[in-house]
CSV table of C-alpha atoms and ligand atoms in Angstrom, one decimal:
chain,number,residue,atom,x,y,z
S,97,MET,CA,23.3,-1.2,-6.8
S,98,SER,CA,26.3,-3.5,-7.1
S,99,GLU,CA,26.9,-6.3,-4.6
S,100,ALA,CA,30.6,-5.3,-4.4
S,101,ALA,CA,29.5,-2.0,-2.8
S,102,THR,CA,28.3,-3.9,0.3
S,103,ASP,CA,30.2,-5.1,3.3
S,104,PHE,CA,27.9,-7.9,4.4
S,105,ALA,CA,29.2,-11.1,5.8
S,106,HIS,CA,29.9,-13.8,3.3
S,107,ASP,CA,29.7,-17.6,3.7
S,108,VAL,CA,27.5,-17.3,6.8
S,109,ASP,CA,27.0,-20.6,8.8
S,110,TRP,CA,23.2,-20.2,9.0
S,111,ALA,CA,22.8,-23.1,11.4
S,112,ALA,CA,25.3,-21.3,13.8
S,113,PHE,CA,23.4,-18.0,13.2
S,114,ALA,CA,20.0,-19.7,14.1
S,115,THR,CA,21.7,-21.0,17.3
S,116,ALA,CA,22.9,-17.4,18.1
S,117,LEU,CA,19.4,-16.2,18.0
S,118,GLY,CA,18.6,-18.3,21.1
S,119,ASP,CA,14.9,-19.3,21.5
S,120,VAL,CA,13.6,-16.9,18.8
S,121,PRO,CA,11.6,-19.1,16.4
S,122,VAL,CA,13.1,-19.5,12.9
S,123,LEU,CA,12.0,-21.0,9.6
S,124,THR,CA,14.8,-22.6,7.7
S,125,GLU,CA,13.0,-25.0,5.2
S,126,PRO,CA,13.8,-23.7,1.7
S,127,PRO,CA,10.2,-23.5,0.4
S,128,LEU,CA,9.1,-21.6,3.4
S,129,VAL,CA,12.0,-19.2,3.2
S,130,LYS,CA,11.4,-18.7,-0.5
S,131,GLN,CA,7.7,-18.1,0.2
S,132,LYS,CA,8.4,-15.5,2.9
S,133,SER,CA,10.9,-13.7,0.5
S,134,ARG,CA,8.1,-12.8,-2.0
S,135,ASP,CA,5.7,-10.0,-2.1
S,136,PHE,CA,3.6,-8.7,-5.1
S,137,TYR,CA,6.6,-7.5,-7.1
S,138,TRP,CA,5.4,-9.5,-10.0
S,139,TYR,CA,2.7,-6.8,-10.6
S,140,SER,CA,5.4,-5.1,-12.6
S,141,PRO,CA,7.0,-6.9,-15.5
S,142,ILE,CA,10.1,-4.8,-14.9
S,143,LEU,CA,10.4,-5.8,-11.3
S,144,LYS,CA,9.5,-9.4,-12.1
S,145,ALA,CA,12.5,-9.7,-14.2
S,146,GLN,CA,14.8,-8.0,-11.8
S,147,LEU,CA,13.8,-9.6,-8.5
S,148,ARG,CA,12.6,-13.2,-9.3
S,149,LYS,CA,15.9,-14.7,-8.0
S,150,LYS,CA,16.1,-12.7,-4.8
S,151,PHE,CA,15.7,-14.8,-1.7
S,152,ALA,CA,16.5,-14.6,2.0
S,153,ASP,CA,18.6,-17.3,3.8
S,154,ILE,CA,16.5,-17.7,7.0
S,155,VAL,CA,13.2,-16.3,8.5
S,156,ALA,CA,13.0,-15.2,12.1
S,157,VAL,CA,9.5,-15.0,13.7
S,158,PRO,CA,9.7,-12.8,16.9
S,159,ARG,CA,7.0,-13.1,19.4
S,160,THR,CA,7.9,-10.0,21.4
S,161,GLU,CA,9.9,-6.8,21.2
S,162,ALA,CA,12.6,-8.6,23.2
S,163,ASP,CA,12.8,-11.1,20.4
S,164,VAL,CA,13.1,-8.3,17.7
S,165,VAL,CA,16.0,-6.8,19.8
S,166,LYS,CA,17.7,-10.2,19.8
S,167,VAL,CA,17.5,-10.6,16.0
S,168,ALA,CA,18.6,-7.0,15.3
S,169,ALA,CA,21.6,-7.4,17.7
S,170,THR,CA,22.6,-10.6,16.1
S,171,CYS,CA,22.3,-9.3,12.5
S,172,ALA,CA,24.5,-6.3,13.6
S,173,GLN,CA,27.1,-8.5,15.2
S,174,TRP,CA,27.2,-10.9,12.2
S,175,ARG,CA,26.7,-8.1,9.6
S,176,VAL,CA,23.8,-9.9,8.0
S,177,PRO,CA,21.1,-8.0,6.1
S,178,LEU,CA,17.6,-7.8,7.7
S,179,THR,CA,14.4,-7.2,5.8
S,180,VAL,CA,11.3,-6.6,7.9
S,181,ARG,CA,8.0,-8.2,6.6
S,182,GLY,CA,4.4,-7.8,7.5
S,183,ALA,CA,2.1,-9.8,5.2
S,184,GLY,CA,4.2,-9.3,2.1
S,185,THR,CA,1.4,-7.5,0.1
S,186,GLY,CA,3.6,-4.6,-1.0
S,187,ASN,CA,3.7,-4.3,-4.7
S,188,TYR,CA,7.0,-2.5,-5.4
S,189,GLY,CA,9.3,-5.4,-4.2
S,190,GLN,CA,9.6,-3.5,-0.9
S,191,ALA,CA,9.8,-6.5,1.2
S,192,MET,CA,12.1,-8.5,-1.2
S,193,PRO,CA,15.6,-9.1,0.2
S,194,LEU,CA,18.0,-7.9,-2.4
S,195,PHE,CA,21.1,-9.4,-0.6
S,196,GLY,CA,19.7,-12.4,1.1
S,197,GLY,CA,20.0,-12.6,5.0
S,198,VAL,CA,17.1,-12.5,7.4
S,199,ILE,CA,13.4,-11.9,6.9
S,200,LEU,CA,11.9,-10.7,10.1
S,201,ASP,CA,8.3,-11.9,10.0
S,202,MET,CA,6.4,-9.6,12.3
S,203,THR,CA,3.0,-11.2,12.3
S,204,ALA,CA,3.1,-12.7,15.8
S,205,LEU,CA,3.4,-9.1,17.3
S,206,ASP,CA,-0.3,-8.6,17.0
S,207,ARG,CA,-1.5,-7.2,20.4
S,208,ILE,CA,-3.5,-4.1,21.1
S,209,LYS,CA,-1.8,-2.3,23.9
S,210,TRP,CA,-4.6,0.2,24.7
S,211,LEU,CA,-7.5,1.9,23.1
S,212,LYS,CA,-8.8,5.2,24.6
S,213,ASP,CA,-10.4,8.5,23.4
S,214,GLY,CA,-10.1,7.6,19.7
S,215,VAL,CA,-6.4,6.5,19.8
S,216,VAL,CA,-5.2,2.9,19.6
S,217,ALA,CA,-1.6,1.7,20.5
S,218,VAL,CA,-1.1,-1.5,18.6
S,219,GLU,CA,1.9,-3.9,17.8
S,220,ALA,CA,3.1,-3.6,14.2
S,221,GLY,CA,2.1,-7.2,13.1
S,222,LYS,CA,-1.6,-6.8,13.8
S,223,LYS,CA,-3.6,-7.4,10.6
S,224,LEU,CA,-5.8,-4.3,9.6
S,225,ILE,CA,-9.0,-6.4,9.7
S,226,ASP,CA,-8.3,-7.7,13.1
S,227,LEU,CA,-7.5,-4.3,14.3
S,228,GLU,CA,-10.8,-2.9,13.2
S,229,GLY,CA,-12.5,-6.1,14.5
S,230,GLU,CA,-11.5,-4.9,18.0
S,231,THR,CA,-11.9,-1.1,17.6
S,232,ARG,CA,-15.3,-1.1,15.9
S,233,PRO,CA,-17.3,-2.6,18.7
S,234,GLN,CA,-16.0,0.2,20.8
S,235,GLY,CA,-17.3,2.8,18.3
S,236,TRP,CA,-14.0,3.6,16.5
S,237,GLU,CA,-12.6,2.5,13.1
S,238,LEU,CA,-9.4,3.2,11.1
S,239,ARG,CA,-9.4,6.5,9.3
S,240,MET,CA,-8.0,4.8,6.3
S,241,TYR,CA,-6.8,1.3,5.2
S,242,GLY,CA,-5.4,-0.3,2.1
S,243,SER,CA,-7.6,-2.6,0.0
S,244,THR,CA,-5.4,-5.4,1.4
S,245,ARG,CA,-7.2,-4.9,4.7
S,246,ARG,CA,-8.0,-8.6,5.0
S,247,THR,CA,-4.3,-9.6,4.8
S,248,ALA,CA,-1.9,-6.7,5.4
S,249,THR,CA,-0.5,-5.6,8.8
S,250,ILE,CA,-0.7,-2.1,10.3
S,251,GLY,CA,3.1,-1.9,10.4
S,252,GLY,CA,3.5,-2.8,6.8
S,253,PHE,CA,0.7,-0.3,5.8
S,254,ILE,CA,2.5,2.4,7.6
S,255,ALA,CA,6.1,1.4,6.4
S,256,GLY,CA,5.0,0.6,2.8
S,257,GLY,CA,1.5,2.0,2.0
S,258,SER,CA,0.2,5.4,1.2
S,259,GLY,CA,-3.5,5.6,1.8
S,260,GLY,CA,-6.7,4.0,0.5
S,261,ILE,CA,-10.2,3.4,1.6
S,262,GLY,CA,-11.0,6.4,3.9
S,263,SER,CA,-8.6,8.8,2.1
S,264,ILE,CA,-11.6,10.6,0.6
S,265,MET,CA,-12.4,11.8,4.1
S,266,TYR,CA,-9.1,11.8,5.9
S,267,GLY,CA,-6.3,12.4,3.4
S,268,VAL,CA,-3.3,10.2,3.2
S,269,LEU,CA,-0.8,8.6,5.5
S,270,ALA,CA,1.8,11.3,4.8
S,271,ASP,CA,-0.5,14.0,6.2
S,272,ARG,CA,0.4,15.5,9.5
S,273,GLY,CA,-1.8,13.8,12.3
S,274,ALA,CA,-2.4,10.6,10.4
S,275,ILE,CA,0.0,8.8,12.8
S,276,ASN,CA,0.7,9.9,16.3
S,277,ALA,CA,3.7,7.8,17.3
S,278,LEU,CA,6.0,5.0,16.3
S,279,ARG,CA,8.2,2.8,18.4
S,280,LEU,CA,11.3,1.5,16.7
S,281,VAL,CA,14.1,-1.0,17.4
S,282,THR,CA,17.5,0.0,16.0
S,283,CYS,CA,19.8,-2.4,14.2
S,284,GLU,CA,23.0,-2.1,16.2
S,285,GLU,CA,25.2,-4.5,18.3
S,286,GLU,CA,23.2,-3.2,21.3
S,287,PRO,CA,19.9,-2.1,19.7
S,288,ARG,CA,18.0,0.9,21.2
S,289,ILE,CA,14.3,1.6,21.5
S,290,VAL,CA,13.4,4.9,19.8
S,291,GLU,CA,10.1,6.6,20.1
S,292,LEU,CA,9.1,9.1,17.4
S,293,ARG,CA,6.2,11.5,18.0
S,294,GLY,CA,4.4,14.2,16.0
S,295,ASP,CA,6.2,15.2,12.9
S,296,GLU,CA,9.2,13.0,13.7
S,297,VAL,CA,7.1,9.9,12.7
S,298,MET,CA,7.6,10.9,9.0
S,299,LYS,CA,11.3,9.9,9.3
S,300,ALA,CA,10.2,6.3,9.7
S,301,SER,CA,6.8,6.0,8.0
S,302,HIS,CA,6.9,5.0,4.4
S,303,ALA,CA,10.6,4.2,4.7
S,304,TYR,CA,10.3,0.5,3.7
S,305,GLY,CA,11.8,-0.6,7.1
S,306,CYS,CA,15.2,0.8,6.0
S,307,ASN,CA,15.8,2.9,9.1
S,308,GLY,CA,14.3,1.0,12.0
S,309,ILE,CA,12.0,-1.9,12.9
S,310,ILE,CA,8.6,-0.6,13.9
S,311,THR,CA,7.3,-2.6,16.8
S,312,GLU,CA,4.4,-0.5,17.9
S,313,LEU,CA,2.3,2.3,16.6
S,314,GLU,CA,-0.1,4.9,18.1
S,315,ILE,CA,-2.8,5.7,15.6
S,316,PRO,CA,-5.7,8.2,15.8
S,317,LEU,CA,-9.0,6.7,14.8
S,318,ALA,CA,-12.4,7.9,13.3
S,319,PRO,CA,-15.9,7.4,14.6
S,320,ALA,CA,-17.3,4.1,13.2
S,321,TRP,CA,-20.2,4.3,10.7
S,322,PRO,CA,-22.5,1.6,9.3
S,323,TRP,CA,-21.2,1.3,5.7
S,324,LEU,CA,-22.9,0.3,2.5
S,325,ASP,CA,-21.1,-1.1,-0.5
S,326,CYS,CA,-22.7,0.6,-3.7
S,327,ILE,CA,-22.1,0.5,-7.3
S,328,ALA,CA,-23.5,3.0,-9.8
S,329,VAL,CA,-23.1,2.9,-13.7
S,330,PHE,CA,-22.8,5.5,-16.3
S,331,ASP,CA,-22.9,5.6,-20.1
S,332,ASP,CA,-20.2,8.3,-20.2
S,333,PHE,CA,-16.9,7.9,-18.4
S,334,MET,CA,-16.3,11.7,-17.8
S,335,ALA,CA,-19.9,12.0,-16.4
S,336,SER,CA,-19.0,9.3,-13.9
S,337,ALA,CA,-15.8,11.2,-13.0
S,338,ARG,CA,-17.7,14.4,-12.5
S,339,PHE,CA,-20.1,12.6,-10.2
S,340,CYS,CA,-17.2,11.2,-8.2
S,341,GLN,CA,-15.7,14.7,-7.9
S,342,ALA,CA,-19.1,16.2,-6.7
S,343,LEU,CA,-19.6,13.4,-4.2
S,344,GLY,CA,-16.0,13.9,-2.9
S,345,GLU,CA,-16.7,17.7,-2.6
S,346,GLY,CA,-20.1,17.0,-1.0
S,347,ASP,CA,-19.2,17.7,2.6
S,348,GLY,CA,-22.6,16.7,4.0
S,349,ILE,CA,-22.3,13.2,2.6
S,350,VAL,CA,-20.2,10.7,4.6
S,351,LYS,CA,-18.3,8.3,2.4
S,352,ARG,CA,-15.3,6.1,2.6
S,353,GLU,CA,-14.5,5.1,-0.9
S,354,ILE,CA,-15.1,6.6,-4.4
S,355,ALA,CA,-13.6,4.9,-7.5
S,356,ALA,CA,-14.3,5.4,-11.2
S,357,VAL,CA,-13.6,2.4,-13.4
S,358,GLU,CA,-13.6,2.7,-17.1
S,359,TRP,CA,-15.3,0.1,-19.3
S,360,PRO,CA,-13.9,-2.6,-20.2
S,361,LEU,CA,-12.3,-3.0,-16.8
S,362,PRO,CA,-15.6,-3.8,-15.0
S,363,GLN,CA,-15.9,-7.0,-17.1
S,364,TYR,CA,-12.9,-8.5,-15.2
S,365,PHE,CA,-14.8,-8.1,-11.8
S,366,LYS,CA,-15.9,-11.8,-12.1
S,367,PRO,CA,-17.9,-12.2,-8.8
S,368,ILE,CA,-20.1,-9.2,-9.4
S,369,ARG,CA,-20.0,-9.4,-13.2
S,370,ASP,CA,-23.7,-10.1,-13.5
S,371,VAL,CA,-24.7,-6.7,-12.0
S,372,LEU,CA,-22.3,-4.7,-14.3
S,373,PRO,CA,-24.0,-4.1,-17.7
S,374,ASP,CA,-21.9,-4.4,-20.8
S,375,GLY,CA,-20.3,-1.1,-22.1
S,376,LYS,CA,-21.0,0.8,-18.8
S,377,HIS,CA,-18.5,2.6,-16.7
S,378,ALA,CA,-18.7,1.7,-13.0
S,379,VAL,CA,-18.3,3.8,-9.9
S,380,LEU,CA,-17.5,1.8,-6.7
S,381,LEU,CA,-18.6,3.4,-3.5
S,382,MET,CA,-18.8,3.0,0.3
S,383,ILE,CA,-21.5,5.4,1.7
S,384,ALA,CA,-22.4,5.8,5.4
S,385,ALA,CA,-26.1,4.6,5.9
S,386,PRO,CA,-27.3,8.1,7.2
S,387,SER,CA,-26.1,9.7,3.9
S,388,LEU,CA,-27.8,7.3,1.4
S,389,ASP,CA,-30.7,9.7,0.5
S,390,ALA,CA,-28.2,12.6,-0.2
S,391,TYR,CA,-26.0,10.3,-2.3
S,392,ALA,CA,-29.0,9.0,-4.3
S,393,ALA,CA,-30.1,12.6,-5.0
S,394,LEU,CA,-26.7,13.5,-6.3
S,395,LEU,CA,-26.4,10.4,-8.4
S,396,ALA,CA,-29.8,11.1,-10.1
S,397,GLU,CA,-28.6,14.7,-10.8
S,398,HIS,CA,-25.6,13.2,-12.6
S,399,GLY,CA,-27.5,10.7,-14.7
S,400,GLY,CA,-26.1,7.5,-13.0
S,401,THR,CA,-28.0,4.4,-12.1
S,402,GLU,CA,-27.4,2.3,-9.0
S,403,VAL,CA,-27.0,-1.4,-9.8
S,404,TYR,CA,-25.8,-2.7,-6.4
S,405,ARG,CA,-26.2,-1.9,-2.7
S,406,LYS,CA,-25.4,-4.1,0.3
S,407,THR,CA,-24.9,-3.6,4.0
S,408,GLU,CA,-21.8,-5.1,5.6
S,409,ALA,CA,-24.0,-8.0,6.9
S,410,GLU,CA,-25.4,-8.7,3.5
S,411,VAL,CA,-21.9,-8.7,2.0
S,412,GLU,CA,-20.8,-11.2,4.6
S,413,GLU,CA,-23.9,-13.4,4.1
S,414,SER,CA,-23.5,-13.4,0.3
S,415,GLY,CA,-19.9,-14.6,0.4
S,416,LEU,CA,-19.0,-11.9,-2.2
S,417,PRO,CA,-15.8,-10.0,-1.7
S,418,PRO,CA,-16.3,-6.5,-0.1
S,419,ILE,CA,-16.5,-3.7,-2.6
S,420,TYR,CA,-13.0,-2.4,-1.5
S,421,GLU,CA,-11.4,-5.5,-3.0
S,422,TYR,CA,-12.2,-4.1,-6.4
S,423,THR,CA,-10.5,-0.8,-5.6
S,424,TRP,CA,-7.0,0.7,-5.3
S,425,ASN,CA,-4.5,-1.9,-6.3
S,426,HIS,CA,-7.2,-4.6,-6.2
S,427,THR,CA,-8.6,-3.3,-9.4
S,428,THR,CA,-5.2,-4.2,-11.1
S,429,LEU,CA,-5.4,-7.6,-9.3
S,430,GLN,CA,-8.9,-8.4,-10.6
S,431,VAL,CA,-7.6,-7.7,-14.2
S,432,LEU,CA,-4.4,-9.6,-13.7
S,433,LYS,CA,-6.4,-12.7,-12.7
S,434,THR,CA,-7.6,-12.9,-16.3
S,435,ASP,CA,-4.9,-11.1,-18.2
S,436,ARG,CA,-1.3,-11.5,-17.1
S,437,THR,CA,0.0,-9.1,-19.9
S,438,ILE,CA,-1.3,-5.9,-18.4
S,439,THR,CA,0.4,-3.7,-15.9
S,440,TYR,CA,-0.4,-0.3,-14.2
S,441,LEU,CA,0.5,3.2,-13.3
S,442,GLN,CA,0.1,5.3,-10.1
S,443,THR,CA,-0.5,8.9,-11.3
S,444,LEU,CA,-1.4,12.1,-9.4
S,445,PHE,CA,-4.2,14.2,-10.8
S,446,ALA,CA,-3.9,17.1,-8.4
S,447,PRO,CA,-7.0,19.1,-7.2
S,448,GLY,CA,-7.9,22.0,-9.4
S,449,ASP,CA,-7.9,20.8,-13.1
S,450,ASN,CA,-7.8,17.1,-12.3
S,451,LEU,CA,-10.7,16.1,-14.5
S,452,GLU,CA,-9.4,18.1,-17.4
S,453,LYS,CA,-6.1,16.3,-17.2
S,454,VAL,CA,-7.9,13.0,-16.9
S,455,ALA,CA,-9.8,13.8,-20.1
S,456,HIS,CA,-6.6,14.7,-21.8
S,457,MET,CA,-4.8,11.5,-20.9
S,458,ARG,CA,-7.9,9.5,-22.0
S,459,GLU,CA,-7.8,11.2,-25.4
S,460,VAL,CA,-4.0,10.6,-25.8
S,461,PHE,CA,-3.9,7.0,-24.7
S,462,GLY,CA,-7.4,5.6,-25.3
S,463,GLU,CA,-7.7,1.8,-25.0
S,464,GLU,CA,-3.9,1.4,-24.3
S,465,VAL,CA,-4.4,2.8,-20.8
S,466,PRO,CA,-8.0,2.2,-19.5
S,467,LEU,CA,-8.7,4.5,-16.6
S,468,HIS,CA,-9.1,3.7,-12.9
S,469,LEU,CA,-9.4,6.7,-10.7
S,470,GLU,CA,-9.4,6.9,-6.9
S,471,PHE,CA,-10.8,10.1,-5.5
S,472,VAL,CA,-9.0,11.4,-2.4
S,473,ARG,CA,-8.8,14.5,-0.2
S,474,LEU,CA,-5.5,16.3,-0.6
S,475,HIS,CA,-4.7,19.3,1.6
S,476,GLY,CA,-8.5,20.0,2.0
S,477,ARG,CA,-9.4,19.6,-1.8
S,478,ILE,CA,-10.5,16.7,-3.8
S,479,GLY,CA,-8.2,15.3,-6.5
S,480,CYS,CA,-7.7,11.8,-7.8
S,481,PHE,CA,-5.0,9.2,-8.2
S,482,GLY,CA,-5.0,7.2,-11.4
S,483,LEU,CA,-4.2,3.6,-11.0
S,484,GLN,CA,-4.6,3.1,-14.8
S,485,ILE,CA,-4.2,-0.2,-16.3
S,486,VAL,CA,-1.6,-0.4,-19.1
S,487,ARG,CA,-1.7,-2.8,-22.0
S,488,TYR,CA,1.9,-3.6,-21.7
S,489,THR,CA,4.2,-3.9,-24.8
S,490,THR,CA,7.8,-3.0,-24.0
S,491,PRO,CA,9.8,-1.3,-21.3
S,492,GLU,CA,10.5,1.6,-23.7
S,493,ARG,CA,6.8,2.2,-24.4
S,494,LEU,CA,6.0,2.0,-20.6
S,495,ASP,CA,8.7,4.7,-20.0
S,496,GLU,CA,7.3,6.8,-22.7
S,497,ILE,CA,3.8,6.6,-21.1
S,498,ILE,CA,5.2,7.5,-17.8
S,499,ARG,CA,7.3,10.4,-19.2
S,500,TYR,CA,4.3,11.8,-21.0
S,501,HIS,CA,2.3,12.0,-17.8
S,502,ASP,CA,5.2,13.5,-15.8
S,503,ASP,CA,5.9,16.1,-18.5
S,504,ASN,CA,2.2,17.1,-18.6
S,505,GLY,CA,1.7,17.9,-15.0
S,506,CYS,CA,0.5,14.3,-13.9
S,507,PRO,CA,3.4,12.9,-11.8
S,508,VAL,CA,3.7,9.1,-11.8
S,509,PHE,CA,4.6,7.4,-8.5
S,510,ASN,CA,6.5,4.8,-10.5
S,511,PRO,CA,5.4,1.3,-9.3
S,512,HIS,CA,8.1,-0.3,-11.5
S,513,THR,CA,11.1,0.4,-9.2
S,514,TYR,CA,12.0,-0.9,-5.8
S,515,VAL,CA,13.8,2.2,-4.9
S,516,LEU,CA,12.0,4.2,-2.3
S,517,GLU,CA,12.5,7.7,-3.6
S,518,ASP,CA,12.0,6.8,-7.3
S,519,GLY,CA,8.6,5.2,-6.5
S,520,GLY,CA,7.6,8.3,-4.5
S,521,MET,CA,8.3,12.1,-4.9
S,522,LYS,CA,11.7,11.3,-6.5
S,523,GLU,CA,13.4,13.4,-3.9
S,524,ILE,CA,15.7,12.3,-1.1
S,525,ASP,CA,14.2,12.7,2.3
S,526,TYR,CA,17.3,13.6,4.4
S,527,GLY,CA,15.4,13.2,7.7
S,528,GLN,CA,14.9,9.5,6.7
S,529,VAL,CA,18.6,9.1,5.8
S,530,ASP,CA,19.7,10.8,8.9
S,531,LEU,CA,17.7,8.4,11.0
S,532,LYS,CA,19.2,5.5,9.1
S,533,ARG,CA,22.6,6.8,10.0
S,534,GLU,CA,21.7,6.6,13.6
S,535,ALA,CA,19.5,3.5,13.6
S,536,ASP,CA,21.3,1.3,11.2
S,537,PRO,CA,25.0,2.3,11.0
S,538,HIS,CA,26.0,-0.9,9.1
S,539,GLY,CA,23.3,-0.4,6.4
S,540,LEU,CA,21.8,-3.8,7.2
S,541,LEU,CA,18.1,-2.9,7.1
S,542,ASN,CA,16.4,-3.8,3.7
S,543,PRO,CA,19.6,-2.7,1.9
S,544,GLY,CA,19.5,-1.4,-1.7
S,545,LYS,CA,16.2,0.3,-1.3
S,546,MET,CA,17.0,3.8,0.0
S,547,ARG,CA,18.8,5.8,-2.7
S,548,GLY,CA,19.7,8.6,-0.3
S,549,TRP,CA,21.6,6.2,1.9
S,550,GLU,CA,23.3,4.3,-1.0
S,551,GLU,CA,24.5,7.5,-2.6
S,552,ALA,CA,25.9,8.8,0.7
S,553,ARG,CA,27.8,5.6,1.1
D,208,FAD,P1,4.8,-5.7,3.6
D,208,FAD,O1,4.5,-5.8,2.2
D,208,FAD,O2,5.2,-7.0,4.3
D,208,FAD,O3,5.9,-4.6,3.8
D,208,FAD,C1,5.8,-3.4,3.2
D,208,FAD,C2,7.1,-2.6,3.5
D,208,FAD,O4,7.1,-2.2,4.8
D,208,FAD,C3,8.4,-3.4,3.3
D,208,FAD,O5,9.4,-2.5,2.8
D,208,FAD,C4,8.7,-3.9,4.6
D,208,FAD,O6,10.1,-4.1,4.8
D,208,FAD,C5,8.2,-2.8,5.5
D,208,FAD,N1,7.7,-3.2,6.8
D,208,FAD,C6,6.7,-4.1,7.1
D,208,FAD,N2,6.5,-4.2,8.4
D,208,FAD,C7,7.4,-3.3,9.0
D,208,FAD,C8,7.7,-3.0,10.4
D,208,FAD,N3,7.1,-3.5,11.4
D,208,FAD,N4,8.7,-2.1,10.6
D,208,FAD,C9,9.4,-1.5,9.5
D,208,FAD,N5,9.1,-1.8,8.2
D,208,FAD,C10,8.2,-2.7,8.0
D,208,FAD,N6,-1.2,0.1,-0.5
D,208,FAD,C11,-1.9,1.2,0.0
D,208,FAD,O7,-1.4,2.1,0.5
D,208,FAD,N7,-3.3,1.3,-0.3
D,208,FAD,C12,-4.0,0.3,-0.9
D,208,FAD,O8,-5.2,0.4,-1.1
D,208,FAD,C13,-3.3,-0.8,-1.4
D,208,FAD,N8,-3.9,-1.8,-2.0
D,208,FAD,C14,-3.2,-2.9,-2.4
D,208,FAD,C15,-3.8,-4.0,-3.1
D,208,FAD,C16,-3.1,-5.1,-3.6
D,208,FAD,C17,-3.8,-6.1,-4.3
D,208,FAD,C18,-1.8,-5.2,-3.4
D,208,FAD,C19,-0.9,-6.3,-3.9
D,208,FAD,C20,-1.1,-4.1,-2.7
D,208,FAD,C21,-1.7,-3.0,-2.2
D,208,FAD,N9,-1.2,-2.0,-1.5
D,208,FAD,C22,-1.9,-0.9,-1.1
D,208,FAD,C23,0.2,-2.1,-1.1
D,208,FAD,C24,0.3,-2.9,0.2
D,208,FAD,O9,-0.7,-3.8,0.4
D,208,FAD,C25,0.3,-2.0,1.4
D,208,FAD,O10,1.5,-1.2,1.4
D,208,FAD,C26,0.2,-2.9,2.6
D,208,FAD,O11,-0.4,-2.2,3.6
D,208,FAD,C27,1.5,-3.5,3.1
D,208,FAD,O12,1.3,-4.3,4.3
D,208,FAD,P2,2.1,-5.6,4.5
D,208,FAD,O13,1.8,-6.0,5.9
D,208,FAD,O14,1.7,-6.6,3.6
D,208,FAD,O15,3.6,-5.2,4.4
């Protein structure tokens, strides 16, 4: 994406711009602006090299939807790029401003509007942990959340995430019914409020904030369960994967998380290292208390040994991180804490022959790509995503590994690109591009990220 291809304002007087925003709070101190211009892009050695010099010019911190409208209108009038930010935990450089401009920090929009009959209407900047903190006492919890639950916002999860803890029961965010409605502010001289409902929500969910600023969401919830964090270990990795598959398919057992982690990766889980025996493969689990006996019986059948079990209260009391902070992209983070030379993949092992494909990749790549599998429900069947660790050597070798997976029926959602479509299904979603044409006619929202739009230009 060349800078010459854009028609953004140059030589903006940022002090005058801040004045034009009226009483909307702004941050202008360079260290703060730099800090709010970062996300977890550095997970990828490729993105690290591409994006490390990308910074915004100013941060706006709206308190209300009216503030969001003011910022969007001013950006449209001044032709200034606007990148929306939740907590900045995205790991594809999604929230990194490629062309400078404004970062719109949504974290002050954090009110629950209403909660009734298992549906919550909530402002986009609410943290996932705080949202559940308010719904669980009323008997409801999120159907799914990212392992960044303690920091990420609900708006950022819907705009940038895909699924996570809970996906083993409820599928992924892209499934019909996962989101009931979104309320958006457009980026025009006179911004409009647009409400998307039903299938229409897909136009703006997982769109990296390229085609509207989500201010409010209506999310269906699940009945809340008392959860236990459990870890089981196995001598044989494929035996652990077969147990995970059977547990996923065990409809009578209520669970929230099933991850299989190949040795030597468990040795990087510092806070719980003492319960993880050398050489053993670990299975990380969240099981509902009423299902413990059934889970234990299944585990015994598969030859696994439980080495850790804690209630939510015990986890809190112990000061240990919750089990979900070793799962999904947190597994990669735990390894990165010790070894900055590794990177990772995000691979689909679709239901059906998923375990055969896992075994094949294990044989082909061995210690170069240690396995980490997240089991999920996909269109009613159980498959798994591989968030494998890669012992990184060169960009060419990384490409080769990705290509081998792609060519052998295991598509990789490439985490080494900031381009929306290339990190996903590699297909342009014309519904998303059409919404951008209407909601962002000047192409100011998170520019450079949506290939369908850039190509249409
Ligand atoms: P940000 O990173 O700030 O933003 C993400 C994207 O959404 C950006 O493109 C931003 O512009 C856009 N955006 C943010 N808010 C809005 C809004 N209100 N309107 C429009 N666009 C908006 N992801 C998962 O799906 N599951 C996981 O389990 C998971 N685990 C992770 C673990 C780690 C350690 C890390 C680093 C990342 C993980 N991620 C995971 C990715 C990331 O945490 C999620 O996508 C997260 O929910 C993003 O929320 P955020 O508030 O940090 O959003």
